[in-house]
mmCIF file of C-alpha atoms in Angstrom:
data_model
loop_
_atom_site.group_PDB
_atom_site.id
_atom_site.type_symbol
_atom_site.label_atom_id
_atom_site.label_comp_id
_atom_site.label_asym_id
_atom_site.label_seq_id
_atom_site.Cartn_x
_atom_site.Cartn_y
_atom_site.Cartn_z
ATOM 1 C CA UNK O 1 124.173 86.438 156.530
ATOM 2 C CA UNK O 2 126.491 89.435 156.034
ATOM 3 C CA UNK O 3 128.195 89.337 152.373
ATOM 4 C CA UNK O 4 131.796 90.133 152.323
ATOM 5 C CA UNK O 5 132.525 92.983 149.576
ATOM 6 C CA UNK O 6 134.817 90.807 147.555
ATOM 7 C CA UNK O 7 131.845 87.929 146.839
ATOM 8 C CA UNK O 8 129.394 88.489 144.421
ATOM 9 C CA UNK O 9 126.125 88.761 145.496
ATOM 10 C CA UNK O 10 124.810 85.625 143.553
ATOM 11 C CA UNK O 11 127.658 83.837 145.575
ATOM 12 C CA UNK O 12 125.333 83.828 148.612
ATOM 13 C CA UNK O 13 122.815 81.816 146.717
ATOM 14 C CA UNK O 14 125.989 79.488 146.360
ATOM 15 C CA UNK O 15 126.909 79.637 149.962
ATOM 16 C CA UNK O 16 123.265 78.706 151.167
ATOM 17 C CA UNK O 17 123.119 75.730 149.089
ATOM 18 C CA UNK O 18 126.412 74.187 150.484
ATOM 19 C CA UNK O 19 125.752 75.503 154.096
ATOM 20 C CA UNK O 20 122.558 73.635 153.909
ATOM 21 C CA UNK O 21 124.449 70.329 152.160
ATOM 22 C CA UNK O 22 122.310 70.712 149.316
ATOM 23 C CA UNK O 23 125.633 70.706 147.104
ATOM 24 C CA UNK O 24 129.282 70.096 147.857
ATOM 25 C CA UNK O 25 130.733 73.344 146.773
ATOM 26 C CA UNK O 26 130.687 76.586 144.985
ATOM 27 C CA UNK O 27 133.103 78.326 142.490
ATOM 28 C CA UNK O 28 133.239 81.950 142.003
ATOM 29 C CA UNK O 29 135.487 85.234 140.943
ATOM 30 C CA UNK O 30 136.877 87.137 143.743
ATOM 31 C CA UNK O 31 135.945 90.600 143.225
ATOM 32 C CA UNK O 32 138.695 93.642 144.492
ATOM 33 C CA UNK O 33 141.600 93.150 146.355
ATOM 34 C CA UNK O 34 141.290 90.333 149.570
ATOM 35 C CA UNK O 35 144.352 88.344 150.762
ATOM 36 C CA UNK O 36 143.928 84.630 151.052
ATOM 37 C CA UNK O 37 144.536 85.125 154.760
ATOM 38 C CA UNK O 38 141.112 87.171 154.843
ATOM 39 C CA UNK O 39 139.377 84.252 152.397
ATOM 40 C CA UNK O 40 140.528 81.882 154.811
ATOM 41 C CA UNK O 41 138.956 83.741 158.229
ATOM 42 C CA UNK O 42 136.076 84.202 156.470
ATOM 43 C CA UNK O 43 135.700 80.652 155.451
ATOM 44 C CA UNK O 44 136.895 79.000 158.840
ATOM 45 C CA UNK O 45 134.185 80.990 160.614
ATOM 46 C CA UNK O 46 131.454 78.865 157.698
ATOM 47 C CA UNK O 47 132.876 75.719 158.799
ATOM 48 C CA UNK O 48 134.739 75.727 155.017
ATOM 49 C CA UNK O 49 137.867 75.175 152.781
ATOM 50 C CA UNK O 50 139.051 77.271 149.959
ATOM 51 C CA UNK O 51 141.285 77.322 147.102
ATOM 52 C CA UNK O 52 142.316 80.360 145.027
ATOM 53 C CA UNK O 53 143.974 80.393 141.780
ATOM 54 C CA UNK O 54 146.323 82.941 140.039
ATOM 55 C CA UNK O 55 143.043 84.015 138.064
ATOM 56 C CA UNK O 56 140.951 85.152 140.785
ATOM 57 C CA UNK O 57 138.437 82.359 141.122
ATOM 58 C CA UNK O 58 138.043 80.138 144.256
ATOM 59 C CA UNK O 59 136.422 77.095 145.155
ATOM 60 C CA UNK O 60 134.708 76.728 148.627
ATOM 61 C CA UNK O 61 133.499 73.159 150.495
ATOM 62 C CA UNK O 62 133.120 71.396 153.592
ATOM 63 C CA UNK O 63 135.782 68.749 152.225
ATOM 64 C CA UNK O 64 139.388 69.785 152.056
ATOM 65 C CA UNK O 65 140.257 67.529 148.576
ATOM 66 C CA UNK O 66 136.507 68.822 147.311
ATOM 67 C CA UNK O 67 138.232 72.359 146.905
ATOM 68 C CA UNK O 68 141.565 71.292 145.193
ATOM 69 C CA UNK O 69 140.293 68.719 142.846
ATOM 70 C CA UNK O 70 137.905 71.653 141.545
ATOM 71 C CA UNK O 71 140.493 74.002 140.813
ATOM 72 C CA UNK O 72 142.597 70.831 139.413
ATOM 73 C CA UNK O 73 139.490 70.066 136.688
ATOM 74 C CA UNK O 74 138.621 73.656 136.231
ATOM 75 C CA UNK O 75 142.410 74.592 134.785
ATOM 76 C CA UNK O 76 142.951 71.542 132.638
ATOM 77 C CA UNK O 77 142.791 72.077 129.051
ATOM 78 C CA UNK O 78 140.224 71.257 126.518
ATOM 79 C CA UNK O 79 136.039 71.078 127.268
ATOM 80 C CA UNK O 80 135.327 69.958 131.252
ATOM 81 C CA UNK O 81 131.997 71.471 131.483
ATOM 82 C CA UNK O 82 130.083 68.315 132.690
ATOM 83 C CA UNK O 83 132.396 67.114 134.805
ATOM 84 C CA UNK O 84 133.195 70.049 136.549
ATOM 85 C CA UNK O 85 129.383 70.634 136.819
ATOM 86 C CA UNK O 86 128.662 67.320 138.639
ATOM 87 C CA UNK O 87 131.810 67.684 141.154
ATOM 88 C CA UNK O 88 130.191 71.093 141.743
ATOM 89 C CA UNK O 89 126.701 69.061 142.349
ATOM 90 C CA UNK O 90 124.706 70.622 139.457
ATOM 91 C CA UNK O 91 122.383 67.551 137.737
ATOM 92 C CA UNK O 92 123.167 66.337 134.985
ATOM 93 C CA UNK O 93 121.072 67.006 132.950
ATOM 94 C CA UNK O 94 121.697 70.739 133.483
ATOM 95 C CA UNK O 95 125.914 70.094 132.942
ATOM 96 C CA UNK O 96 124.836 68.078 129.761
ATOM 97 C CA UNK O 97 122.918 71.083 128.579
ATOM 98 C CA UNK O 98 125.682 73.693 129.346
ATOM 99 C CA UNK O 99 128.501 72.221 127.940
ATOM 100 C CA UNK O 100 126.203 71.767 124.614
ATOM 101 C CA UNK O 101 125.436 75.840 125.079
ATOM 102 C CA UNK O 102 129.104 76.419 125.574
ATOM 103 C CA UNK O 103 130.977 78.002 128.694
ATOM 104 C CA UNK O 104 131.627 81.392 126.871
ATOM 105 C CA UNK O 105 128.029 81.614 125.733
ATOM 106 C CA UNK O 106 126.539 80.551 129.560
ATOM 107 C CA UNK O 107 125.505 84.387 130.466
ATOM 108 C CA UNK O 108 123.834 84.956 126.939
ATOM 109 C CA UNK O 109 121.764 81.779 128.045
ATOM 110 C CA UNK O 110 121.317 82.506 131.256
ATOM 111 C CA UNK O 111 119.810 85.933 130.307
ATOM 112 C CA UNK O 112 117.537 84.331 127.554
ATOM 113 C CA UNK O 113 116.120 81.390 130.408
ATOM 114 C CA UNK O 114 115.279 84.199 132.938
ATOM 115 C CA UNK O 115 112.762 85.429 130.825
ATOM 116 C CA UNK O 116 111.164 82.136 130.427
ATOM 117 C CA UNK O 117 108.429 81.719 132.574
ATOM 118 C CA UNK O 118 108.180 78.916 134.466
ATOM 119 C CA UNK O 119 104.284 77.437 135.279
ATOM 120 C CA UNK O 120 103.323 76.326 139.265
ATOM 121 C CA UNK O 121 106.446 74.697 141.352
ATOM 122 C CA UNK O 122 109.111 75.115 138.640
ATOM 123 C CA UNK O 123 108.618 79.227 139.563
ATOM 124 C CA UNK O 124 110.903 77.851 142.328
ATOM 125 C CA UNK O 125 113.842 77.019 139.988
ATOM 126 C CA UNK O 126 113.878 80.781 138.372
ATOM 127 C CA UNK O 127 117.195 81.879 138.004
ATOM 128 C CA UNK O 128 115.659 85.908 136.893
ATOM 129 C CA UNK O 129 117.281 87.113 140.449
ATOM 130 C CA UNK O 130 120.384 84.715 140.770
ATOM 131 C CA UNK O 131 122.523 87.749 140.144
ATOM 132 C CA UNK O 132 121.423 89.694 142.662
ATOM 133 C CA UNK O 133 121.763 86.682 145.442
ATOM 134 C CA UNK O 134 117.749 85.931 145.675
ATOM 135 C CA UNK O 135 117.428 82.429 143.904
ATOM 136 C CA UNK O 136 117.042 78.456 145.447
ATOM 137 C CA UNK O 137 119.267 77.550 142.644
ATOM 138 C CA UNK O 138 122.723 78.900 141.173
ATOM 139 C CA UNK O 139 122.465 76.801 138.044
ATOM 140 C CA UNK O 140 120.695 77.591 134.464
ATOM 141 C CA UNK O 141 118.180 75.139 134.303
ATOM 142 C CA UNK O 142 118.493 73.123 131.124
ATOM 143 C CA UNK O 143 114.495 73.749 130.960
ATOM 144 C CA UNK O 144 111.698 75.342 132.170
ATOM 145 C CA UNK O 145 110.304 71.955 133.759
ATOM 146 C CA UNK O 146 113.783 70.270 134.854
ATOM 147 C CA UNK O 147 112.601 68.102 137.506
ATOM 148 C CA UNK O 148 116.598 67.609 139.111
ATOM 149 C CA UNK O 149 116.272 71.520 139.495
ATOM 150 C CA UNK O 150 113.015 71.567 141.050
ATOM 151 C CA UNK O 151 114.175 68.648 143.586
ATOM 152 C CA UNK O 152 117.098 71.084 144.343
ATOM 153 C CA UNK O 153 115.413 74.232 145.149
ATOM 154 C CA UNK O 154 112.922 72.578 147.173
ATOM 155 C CA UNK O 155 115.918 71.076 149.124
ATOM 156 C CA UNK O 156 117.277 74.385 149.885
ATOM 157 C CA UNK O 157 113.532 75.589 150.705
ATOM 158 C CA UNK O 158 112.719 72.605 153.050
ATOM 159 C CA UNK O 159 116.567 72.836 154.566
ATOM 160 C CA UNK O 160 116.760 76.133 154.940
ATOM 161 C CA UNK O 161 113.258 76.093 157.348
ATOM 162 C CA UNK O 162 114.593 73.398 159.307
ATOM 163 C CA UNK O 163 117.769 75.400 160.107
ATOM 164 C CA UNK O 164 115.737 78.249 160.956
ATOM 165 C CA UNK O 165 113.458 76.311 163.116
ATOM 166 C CA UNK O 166 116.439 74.943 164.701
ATOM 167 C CA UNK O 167 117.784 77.897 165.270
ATOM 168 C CA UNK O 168 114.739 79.607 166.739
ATOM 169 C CA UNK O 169 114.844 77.006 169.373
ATOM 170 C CA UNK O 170 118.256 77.502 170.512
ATOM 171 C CA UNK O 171 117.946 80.962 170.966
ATOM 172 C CA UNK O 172 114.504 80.409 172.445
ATOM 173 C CA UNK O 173 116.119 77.583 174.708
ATOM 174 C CA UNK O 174 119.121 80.103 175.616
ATOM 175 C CA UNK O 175 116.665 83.162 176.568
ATOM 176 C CA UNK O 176 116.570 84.975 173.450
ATOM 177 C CA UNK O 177 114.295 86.122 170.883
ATOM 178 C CA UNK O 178 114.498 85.439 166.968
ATOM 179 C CA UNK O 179 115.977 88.603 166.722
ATOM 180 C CA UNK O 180 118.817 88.539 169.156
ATOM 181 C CA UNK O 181 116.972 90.274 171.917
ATOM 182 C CA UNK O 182 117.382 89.024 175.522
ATOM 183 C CA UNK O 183 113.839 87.254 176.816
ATOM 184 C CA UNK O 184 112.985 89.337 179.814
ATOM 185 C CA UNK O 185 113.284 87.942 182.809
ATOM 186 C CA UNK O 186 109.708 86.989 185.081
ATOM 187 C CA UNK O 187 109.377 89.252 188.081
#
């Protein structure tokens, strides 16, 4: 999947988790200058919805009211760390833990849990690469074992081989190769 220049890459680790319906959105800062006509192509093409607010963040999801309510809790005053967390479809757990870090401390945090190293499955729920767009999850872990984090990235691992499988037969079924080459034709 092509990124467009004004996501971040880490948003693509965002994008794969609600194309696969492993969470119902994604929030993120527009980088550059993009009209909300160009946002919209791009996300009609995925199948999504957007919302964009006078600060340069925007919500995308499958579900029309998903993307305004976010924005709604997102702007209102005072701590909504948790909730906006779950509506995003981080666990618990993980919401619990960042609102107790604090939302302006969350990078410090996330810097200081990449270099944790996580033992056998949990490797899966590394965040070290998140910023460049190579991670199952998008969320800071609220430990080096969180099970709900595991669960997720092994969601987007399982999902993500299905769709590929899926789509290897279609193109296979249409005459074409994995790679978009035409099957030649018997003799």
């Amino acid at each position: 999947m092509v990124r467009p220049k004004w996501l971040k890459p880490s948003s693509m680790v965002d994008l794969c988790q609600v194309t696969l319906n492993v969470r119902p959105a994604f929030r993120t800062e527009v980088q550059g200058e993009v009209s909300d006509a160009e946002i919209g192509r791009w996300a009609r093409l995925r199948g999504l919805y957007f919302c964009r607010d006078r600060d340069n963040f925007v919500v995308f999801s499958k579900r029309s009211v998903l993307v305004r309510r976010l924005l709604a809790i997102d702007q209102t005053a005072g701590e909504h760390t948790v909730l906006l967390g779950q509506w995003l479809g981080y666990p618990r757990c993980c919401a619990r833990t960042a609102r107790r870090i604090g939302e302006k401390h969350l990078d410090a945090w996330s810097i200081q849990i990449s270099g944790r190293r996580h033992v056998g499955n949990f490797s899966l729920t590394s965040v070290s690469q998140y910023a460049a767009g190579r991670a199952l999850i998008s969320h800071i872990p609220c430990s080096a074992h969180c099970p709900a984090s595991l669960r997720m990235a092994t969601q987007v691992l399982a999902r993500s081989h299905r769709f590929q499988q899926r789509t290897a037969n279609v193109l296979s079924s249409r005459g074409f190769h994995e790679d978009g080459r035409r099957c030649s034709l018997p003799q």
